[in-house]
XYZ file of C-alpha atoms in Angstrom:
602
model
C 89.566 77.394 104.270
C 91.849 76.903 107.219
C 89.379 75.373 109.870
C 87.929 72.929 107.514
C 91.567 71.715 106.498
C 92.455 71.430 110.668
C 88.912 69.706 111.451
C 89.791 66.983 108.690
C 93.152 66.172 109.972
C 92.552 66.048 113.778
C 89.071 63.976 112.988
C 90.398 61.699 110.748
C 94.083 61.263 112.001
C 93.108 61.025 115.852
C 90.377 58.426 115.113
C 92.645 55.989 112.736
C 95.189 53.678 113.175
C 98.818 54.206 113.466
C 99.769 53.566 109.775
C 96.561 55.591 108.621
C 97.362 58.587 111.015
C 100.936 58.638 109.080
C 99.128 58.886 106.245
C 96.792 61.505 106.937
C 99.333 63.558 108.209
C 101.269 63.127 104.923
C 98.001 64.221 103.225
C 97.580 67.186 105.831
C 101.401 68.532 105.468
C 100.687 68.681 101.720
C 97.757 70.577 101.801
C 98.939 73.226 104.237
C 102.171 73.894 101.968
C 99.777 73.352 98.832
C 97.222 75.954 100.275
C 100.229 78.391 101.318
C 101.947 78.165 98.058
C 98.484 78.885 95.736
C 97.726 81.738 97.620
C 101.352 83.232 97.360
C 101.963 82.106 93.735
C 98.919 81.984 91.731
C 96.341 84.352 93.794
C 99.018 87.198 94.364
C 100.038 87.518 90.940
C 96.441 87.306 89.588
C 95.796 90.260 92.254
C 98.561 91.871 91.060
C 97.804 92.015 87.365
C 93.937 92.783 88.103
C 95.057 95.709 90.238
C 98.282 96.941 88.083
C 98.003 100.687 86.950
C 100.889 103.321 86.210
C 103.149 103.952 89.106
C 105.031 106.689 87.240
C 104.072 110.364 86.715
C 103.750 110.156 83.643
C 100.730 109.230 81.634
C 99.825 105.878 80.694
C 101.154 104.150 78.125
C 99.609 104.682 74.769
C 98.689 101.841 72.389
C 99.990 103.881 68.970
C 103.756 103.854 71.062
C 103.493 100.219 72.296
C 106.649 98.438 70.986
C 109.082 95.443 72.749
C 111.049 98.334 74.971
C 107.947 99.939 76.074
C 106.281 96.737 77.026
C 108.998 95.722 79.510
C 109.604 99.233 80.688
C 105.375 98.609 80.927
C 106.762 95.887 83.793
C 109.343 98.033 85.723
C 106.745 101.263 85.623
C 103.210 99.689 86.414
C 101.982 97.815 89.245
C 100.305 97.895 92.805
C 100.941 100.657 95.489
C 99.949 99.038 99.159
C 100.190 100.829 102.506
C 102.723 100.352 105.469
C 100.144 98.212 107.357
C 100.138 95.611 104.519
C 103.969 95.753 105.012
C 103.628 95.041 108.329
C 100.789 92.082 107.781
C 103.672 90.232 105.435
C 105.808 90.740 108.427
C 103.667 88.732 110.475
C 103.569 86.440 107.994
C 107.317 86.011 107.930
C 107.060 85.472 111.668
C 104.971 82.407 111.225
C 107.578 80.401 109.506
C 109.705 79.832 112.818
C 107.490 76.848 113.539
C 108.987 75.722 110.065
C 112.446 76.531 110.474
C 112.813 75.095 114.197
C 111.578 71.454 112.892
C 113.396 71.354 109.662
C 116.415 70.291 111.248
C 114.721 67.229 112.826
C 115.755 64.402 110.616
C 119.307 65.150 111.580
C 118.889 64.024 115.043
C 120.210 60.236 115.138
C 118.432 60.027 118.774
C 114.545 59.101 118.839
C 114.668 61.401 122.062
C 116.173 64.387 120.374
C 113.656 64.161 117.655
C 110.737 63.864 120.010
C 112.201 66.494 122.129
C 112.863 69.326 119.284
C 109.210 68.539 117.961
C 107.664 69.341 121.013
C 109.512 72.445 121.240
C 108.193 73.086 118.029
C 104.573 72.316 118.935
C 104.713 74.379 122.296
C 106.593 77.245 119.897
C 103.258 76.886 117.717
C 100.818 77.057 119.946
C 102.254 80.332 121.582
C 102.002 81.900 118.081
C 98.805 80.988 117.675
C 97.600 82.157 121.085
C 99.626 85.445 120.743
C 97.997 86.146 117.262
C 94.763 86.029 118.705
C 95.572 88.299 121.432
C 97.337 90.605 119.287
C 94.107 90.700 117.422
C 91.879 91.229 120.431
C 93.960 94.083 121.890
C 94.951 95.502 118.701
C 92.295 95.013 116.261
C 93.484 96.784 113.333
C 93.513 94.044 111.048
C 89.864 93.577 111.440
C 89.277 96.957 111.132
C 90.696 97.200 107.879
C 88.835 94.017 106.642
C 85.959 95.779 107.465
C 87.068 98.944 105.578
C 85.872 97.434 102.396
C 82.780 96.316 103.487
C 81.825 99.726 104.517
C 82.599 100.802 100.621
C 80.216 98.218 99.890
C 77.643 99.099 101.910
C 78.141 103.078 101.052
C 78.283 102.251 97.034
C 74.967 100.265 97.749
C 72.888 103.173 99.635
C 74.266 105.859 97.292
C 73.123 103.968 93.830
C 70.006 102.977 95.942
C 69.264 106.527 96.791
C 70.096 107.275 93.156
C 67.677 105.502 92.305
C 64.642 106.208 94.265
C 65.405 109.955 93.813
C 65.992 109.980 90.307
C 62.202 109.494 88.637
C 63.688 107.141 86.381
C 65.914 103.851 85.872
C 69.712 103.937 86.375
C 70.020 101.566 83.661
C 68.627 101.836 79.964
C 66.777 99.074 78.203
C 70.673 98.926 76.185
C 72.064 98.069 79.767
C 74.172 101.382 79.914
C 73.894 103.639 82.615
C 71.231 106.454 81.930
C 72.577 109.689 81.910
C 69.689 111.821 82.170
C 68.707 110.446 84.975
C 72.065 111.226 86.639
C 72.094 114.235 85.665
C 68.561 114.944 86.475
C 69.604 113.816 90.221
C 72.725 115.674 90.141
C 70.640 119.011 89.481
C 68.187 118.512 92.287
C 71.332 118.125 94.385
C 72.750 120.806 92.909
C 70.537 123.483 95.341
C 72.440 126.640 94.810
C 72.284 126.061 90.826
C 76.426 126.924 90.187
C 76.798 123.402 88.269
C 78.809 121.842 90.914
C 78.130 119.932 94.294
C 80.213 121.631 97.659
C 80.830 120.078 100.527
C 77.691 121.283 102.217
C 75.660 120.133 99.063
C 77.453 116.822 99.502
C 76.502 116.549 103.299
C 72.970 117.372 102.444
C 72.945 114.000 100.218
C 74.365 112.069 102.805
C 71.904 113.700 105.668
C 68.777 112.636 103.173
C 70.501 108.859 102.440
C 70.469 108.631 106.101
C 67.199 109.989 107.207
C 65.845 107.802 103.994
C 67.076 104.564 106.155
C 69.217 104.109 102.630
C 72.072 103.364 104.015
C 74.141 103.539 107.823
C 77.515 105.055 107.359
C 79.655 108.120 109.051
C 79.280 110.917 107.307
C 82.773 112.265 107.376
C 83.553 108.754 105.727
C 80.807 108.823 103.036
C 81.655 112.286 101.915
C 85.440 111.263 102.013
C 84.794 108.268 99.683
C 82.843 110.079 97.269
C 85.205 113.003 96.594
C 87.767 110.484 96.278
C 85.971 108.777 93.676
C 84.266 111.662 91.900
C 86.574 114.847 92.101
C 89.043 113.995 89.915
C 91.155 117.709 90.020
C 91.047 117.473 93.811
C 89.178 121.189 94.330
C 86.703 119.945 96.927
C 83.962 120.111 94.476
C 82.153 118.088 92.173
C 81.037 119.481 88.671
C 78.486 117.950 86.680
C 80.974 115.656 84.157
C 82.649 114.372 87.483
C 79.311 113.536 89.024
C 77.915 111.408 85.622
C 81.817 109.503 85.492
C 81.632 109.079 88.981
C 77.821 107.437 89.351
C 78.760 105.473 85.668
C 81.976 103.766 87.609
C 79.915 102.996 90.908
C 77.234 101.494 88.939
C 79.818 99.196 86.801
C 81.855 98.475 90.487
C 78.106 97.493 91.745
C 77.585 95.087 88.632
C 80.746 93.281 89.190
C 79.676 92.848 92.904
C 76.366 91.500 92.265
C 78.031 88.863 89.986
C 80.658 88.009 92.895
C 78.819 84.907 95.470
C 81.740 85.608 98.130
C 81.621 89.426 98.803
C 83.757 91.009 101.473
C 81.072 91.353 103.796
C 80.543 87.348 103.732
C 83.824 86.761 104.351
C 84.102 89.147 107.475
C 80.927 87.028 108.580
C 82.772 84.065 108.403
C 85.653 85.143 110.167
C 83.643 86.871 112.762
C 81.764 83.643 113.810
C 84.900 81.805 114.356
C 86.245 84.488 117.239
C 85.941 83.354 120.829
C 83.063 84.549 122.848
C 85.348 86.699 125.132
C 87.324 88.572 121.898
C 84.048 89.415 120.254
C 83.032 90.734 123.863
C 86.409 92.969 124.489
C 86.664 93.803 120.607
C 82.970 95.291 120.487
C 83.222 97.097 123.801
C 86.979 98.597 122.564
C 85.352 99.529 119.512
C 81.913 101.118 121.534
C 84.393 103.330 123.619
C 86.413 104.463 120.298
C 83.304 105.498 118.725
C 82.609 108.422 120.605
C 83.568 110.863 118.417
C 83.045 114.746 118.250
C 78.983 113.913 117.050
C 78.328 111.469 120.048
C 79.961 114.426 122.174
C 78.135 117.226 120.869
C 74.951 114.891 121.352
C 75.477 114.057 124.754
C 76.962 117.936 125.659
C 73.395 119.307 124.224
C 71.566 117.049 126.008
C 73.206 118.316 129.156
C 73.063 121.453 128.536
C 69.235 121.514 127.572
C 68.675 119.011 131.158
C 70.658 121.843 132.867
C 68.411 124.617 131.335
C 64.969 123.066 132.131
C 64.025 125.488 134.793
C 65.057 128.315 132.291
C 64.274 128.693 128.711
C 65.058 126.039 125.903
C 67.740 126.001 123.607
C 65.463 125.905 120.961
C 62.639 128.545 120.280
C 59.156 127.860 119.405
C 60.040 129.061 115.845
C 62.674 126.453 115.410
C 65.719 128.277 115.455
C 68.364 128.287 117.955
C 67.553 130.395 121.639
C 70.685 132.920 121.127
C 70.142 134.562 124.280
C 70.047 131.557 126.469
C 73.163 130.104 124.806
C 75.118 133.288 125.956
C 73.891 132.943 129.758
C 74.887 129.295 129.019
C 78.397 130.661 128.295
C 78.717 132.731 130.954
C 77.711 130.097 133.209
C 80.333 128.036 132.562
C 82.757 131.049 132.424
C 83.566 130.723 135.898
C 86.561 133.424 136.343
C 84.644 136.240 134.111
C 87.283 136.643 131.617
C 84.838 136.121 129.048
C 86.220 132.870 127.337
C 85.704 129.299 128.558
C 89.599 128.077 129.515
C 90.303 124.209 128.746
C 90.464 123.710 132.685
C 86.463 125.208 132.520
C 85.689 122.713 129.677
C 87.141 119.966 131.094
C 85.017 120.643 134.055
C 82.115 120.707 131.690
C 83.269 117.710 130.242
C 83.332 115.841 133.523
C 79.728 116.881 134.512
C 78.944 115.055 131.290
C 77.281 111.667 131.933
C 77.881 109.413 128.906
C 76.848 106.245 130.144
C 78.999 103.050 130.275
C 81.599 104.413 127.595
C 84.655 105.496 129.464
C 85.575 108.477 127.694
C 89.311 110.071 127.764
C 88.557 113.656 129.229
C 91.425 115.355 128.048
C 90.813 113.696 124.458
C 87.382 115.069 124.515
C 88.646 118.389 125.470
C 90.689 118.449 122.586
C 88.018 117.427 120.081
C 85.517 120.174 121.363
C 88.284 123.021 121.093
C 89.148 121.906 117.612
C 85.657 122.304 116.985
C 84.620 125.755 118.637
C 88.241 127.670 118.491
C 88.160 129.292 114.993
C 91.178 131.791 115.953
C 93.590 128.685 117.478
C 94.030 130.021 121.055
C 93.431 127.454 122.703
C 90.307 129.251 124.528
C 86.516 129.336 123.409
C 85.200 133.028 123.183
C 81.526 133.769 123.508
C 81.169 134.487 119.929
C 82.978 131.139 118.866
C 80.688 129.424 121.745
C 77.269 130.771 120.109
C 78.579 129.938 116.993
C 79.573 126.248 117.634
C 76.467 126.031 119.728
C 74.412 127.379 116.939
C 75.632 124.888 114.311
C 75.087 122.051 116.082
C 71.915 122.757 117.096
C 71.129 123.415 113.469
C 73.025 120.022 112.940
C 70.130 118.560 115.252
C 67.723 119.810 113.735
C 68.396 119.093 110.094
C 69.382 115.183 110.706
C 66.110 114.913 113.280
C 63.886 116.067 111.165
C 60.972 116.376 113.796
C 58.132 118.491 114.083
C 58.170 119.579 117.361
C 62.027 121.413 116.916
C 62.386 121.254 120.552
C 62.728 117.353 121.008
C 65.415 117.753 118.165
C 67.937 117.357 120.905
C 66.630 114.612 122.853
C 66.409 112.524 119.182
C 69.579 113.479 117.919
C 70.908 112.071 121.244
C 69.551 108.889 120.460
C 70.011 108.745 117.028
C 74.103 109.140 117.543
C 74.013 107.148 120.828
C 72.042 104.246 119.137
C 75.115 104.214 116.703
C 77.442 103.614 119.979
C 75.285 101.252 121.655
C 74.134 98.959 118.739
C 77.605 97.539 118.474
C 76.997 95.769 121.761
C 73.089 95.817 122.236
C 70.256 95.773 120.494
C 66.544 96.951 120.724
C 63.316 95.035 120.127
C 60.318 96.125 119.065
C 58.922 96.380 122.410
C 61.492 98.072 123.737
C 63.699 95.544 125.492
C 67.349 96.200 125.350
C 69.096 92.705 124.922
C 73.039 92.089 124.960
C 73.995 90.791 121.524
C 75.977 88.103 122.825
C 72.521 86.597 124.090
C 70.428 87.247 120.858
C 69.377 84.640 118.667
C 71.323 85.879 115.692
C 74.668 85.656 117.701
C 73.490 81.878 118.663
C 72.478 81.181 115.459
C 75.956 81.666 114.431
C 77.923 80.107 116.715
C 75.379 77.131 116.381
C 76.202 77.184 112.480
C 79.753 76.858 113.304
C 79.219 73.772 115.619
C 77.134 72.120 112.805
C 79.924 73.031 110.447
C 82.545 71.399 112.646
C 80.472 68.602 112.944
C 79.662 68.022 109.264
C 83.434 68.340 108.602
C 84.161 65.665 111.655
C 81.887 62.819 110.107
C 82.637 63.392 106.478
C 86.784 63.764 106.920
C 87.782 60.357 107.140
C 85.745 59.327 103.913
C 87.155 62.566 101.951
C 90.810 61.342 102.810
C 89.980 58.059 101.884
C 88.572 59.112 98.736
C 91.770 61.121 97.933
C 93.989 58.115 98.536
C 91.986 56.061 96.208
C 91.846 58.713 93.075
C 95.342 58.666 93.394
C 95.557 55.063 93.098
C 93.165 55.279 89.952
C 94.225 57.834 87.906
C 97.980 56.581 88.484
C 99.677 60.194 89.329
C 102.160 60.438 92.156
C 100.159 60.898 95.354
C 101.692 63.905 96.542
C 99.704 65.969 93.689
C 96.190 65.372 95.227
C 96.504 67.099 98.402
C 99.215 69.395 97.217
C 97.922 70.992 93.995
C 94.188 69.663 93.609
C 92.604 70.101 97.228
C 94.307 73.589 97.254
C 93.233 74.494 93.854
C 89.528 73.008 94.727
C 89.410 74.827 98.433
C 90.794 78.007 97.206
C 89.346 78.634 93.638
C 86.239 80.309 94.739
C 88.243 82.791 97.034
C 90.876 83.827 94.153
C 87.875 84.514 91.944
C 86.188 86.693 95.004
C 89.814 88.541 95.615
C 89.518 89.664 91.998
C 86.797 92.388 92.293
C 88.219 94.467 95.165
C 91.831 94.360 93.343
C 90.452 95.418 89.968
C 89.226 98.632 91.627
C 92.774 99.641 90.626
C 93.074 101.672 94.547
C 95.950 101.505 96.708
C 93.426 101.429 99.336
C 91.487 98.244 97.820
C 94.626 96.612 96.766
C 96.404 96.966 100.060
C 93.288 95.306 101.730
C 93.031 92.303 99.411
C 96.802 91.505 99.823
C 96.479 91.968 103.442
C 93.727 89.210 103.283
C 96.002 86.900 101.632
C 98.721 87.209 104.149
C 96.303 87.160 106.704
C 95.089 83.644 105.409
C 98.643 82.481 105.013
C 99.383 83.615 108.846
C 96.726 81.078 109.801
C 97.320 78.697 107.672
C 100.914 78.762 108.883
C 100.666 78.326 112.350
C 97.107 76.469 112.990
C 98.530 73.897 110.260
C 101.754 73.117 112.052
C 100.042 73.100 115.534
C 97.354 70.713 114.499
C 99.753 68.268 112.697
C 102.416 68.576 115.628
C 99.962 67.486 118.006
C 98.730 64.954 115.934
C 102.181 63.494 115.911
C 103.014 63.934 119.081
C 99.587 62.434 120.459
C 100.008 59.470 118.061
C 103.354 58.990 118.455
C 103.940 58.983 114.544
C 107.340 60.327 112.865
C 108.123 63.439 111.045
C 109.933 63.047 107.838
C 108.720 66.067 105.797
C 111.489 67.926 105.149
C 110.644 68.628 101.563
C 107.186 70.415 102.352
C 109.126 72.462 104.675
C 111.540 73.784 102.536
C 109.322 74.336 99.947
C 106.910 76.493 102.310
C 110.110 78.433 103.453
C 111.194 79.116 100.384
C 107.851 80.600 98.889
C 106.915 82.475 102.082
C 110.516 83.875 102.451
C 110.417 85.272 98.857
C 106.933 86.731 98.506
C 106.981 87.773 102.541
C 110.545 89.787 102.198
C 109.416 91.279 99.153
C 106.167 92.307 100.569
C 107.734 93.526 104.125
C 110.598 95.844 102.457
C 108.841 97.526 99.473
C 105.254 99.434 99.502
C 105.269 98.841 95.303
C 104.610 95.652 93.617
C 105.792 96.362 89.812
C 104.186 94.411 87.283
C 107.522 92.223 86.661
C 106.826 90.527 90.308
C 104.214 88.555 89.007
C 106.027 87.126 86.944
C 108.132 85.894 89.648
C 105.363 84.866 91.902
C 103.779 82.432 88.826
C 107.150 80.796 88.265
C 107.386 79.896 92.183
C 104.089 77.969 91.847
C 105.644 75.608 88.855
C 109.107 75.536 90.377
C 107.512 74.478 93.768
C 105.816 71.575 92.312
C 108.692 70.575 90.576
C 110.938 70.784 93.560
C 108.750 68.942 95.721
C 108.850 66.263 92.755
C 112.396 65.942 92.938
C 112.979 65.967 96.385
C 110.349 63.379 97.517
C 110.392 60.757 94.474
C 113.879 61.290 92.764
C 116.308 62.025 96.033
C 114.194 60.325 98.537
C 114.332 63.390 100.754
C 112.869 62.328 104.646
């Protein structure tokens, strides 16, 4: 919601007369402050209430034990736990207050030149912070990766339920609108291959492979298993009992129902943010992700293909009956055991990795050697003996055969390589039906997204001036203080939808989803602060306007400092802090009214 406000101020401010531009700056600063206050008070408190859970080791409070003292104790012992990355984001939010600190004493200068110099210095600092923030996210895109994390969870949830529905031979939801337990149990017994009434890691892995092969969901296998265990395995024994499977499915069905009712899921917000990135930022980020994704599955896929290519003149790695060729694998081991000590050492493995062609991906050879050693070396002596090599190669060959499901088992290696490395290439490239490979930044999908952003900016530019005039007329017609419209009503209208959408992830009562939700709030405040200040000061300098908004600046400093310091120094938000956040909103409105209308602050 930052970009529309910025376009509105720029488009209407520069084209208007000096007097009109001054009013527009007043509305712009009020809207900027109002949006930040709304996000850090009402939205922050609502998300805390929705995500609160017991933070002690004691059982949750029982209703029959309820008393005034117990309720007060619950304000302390219940709340939300967030991760360190969210605290770092709150720290960046505190840094976004630097321009406000610099511009606050501007009215203390009696000299006009002194005021203009301080305003110009603040504008330069704001622009430096804005560019630095963009570059920081491009060079170290952990904030975008955290945003994408919840999108991956949504994708897994939808794909899992779709797979359950397709294979359960019945409807997941009965006529009463409740999950059909018999259908869920039927799928459990189909997945439980050994009929021991529990799902092991191997059976879960087979379930994920079936989902991938059925084109139901495109998600990393290890990520999917980790999330399913986290949601289903209540006693943390790495297996899922029938009761746990039923309860986990019921929980995911309820989450999916809530997600379907939300018209602004995380994935949509991510797409909107992605469309605002600069072209070079997209290119660098996607290239970085493409290089980082080369994990052990991709390494082994390319390594198997390399070994197979070297073995074309000899026997195939896979026999005619579809089983691994153990004799040929042993021959390959001795081929790369250069010193003949019956073990492949790190230098020998590094030489082998160096001979493998990984295309345009620049892998870290030392890191790759560590990954292969970690996967093959079972006794931890930093060498791969013959038995370990045979065991590891056999396991990866079986993995390739199971994933590809080729009728001709000998083609499994080539197909496995295509599958795994298409996951890497599709980040930057897409393949047309005729086999032509296109750079994604040149495809219609990307260009369409850019055109939609430009069209939105054009519409906002045309509508900006009439909207601001309407706000002024509405204030006069209602007979209310003019500051209430941009400070209260406009931020409420612009952010209400986002606040409702944030309730779903927060209500999952998970530390991960809570951290992602609060990170989104802090990230929005950062952009609102530094881009808002840079835009407003730019118009002030261009139109040679005065700056007398000390009241607004003081309010944003107070609210951001209170919530920012709390979030930066603590990884737990007790429930009582929502009372603090809620109280800051009326406090800000009353303080603004007193400073502006009673004390006449300039």
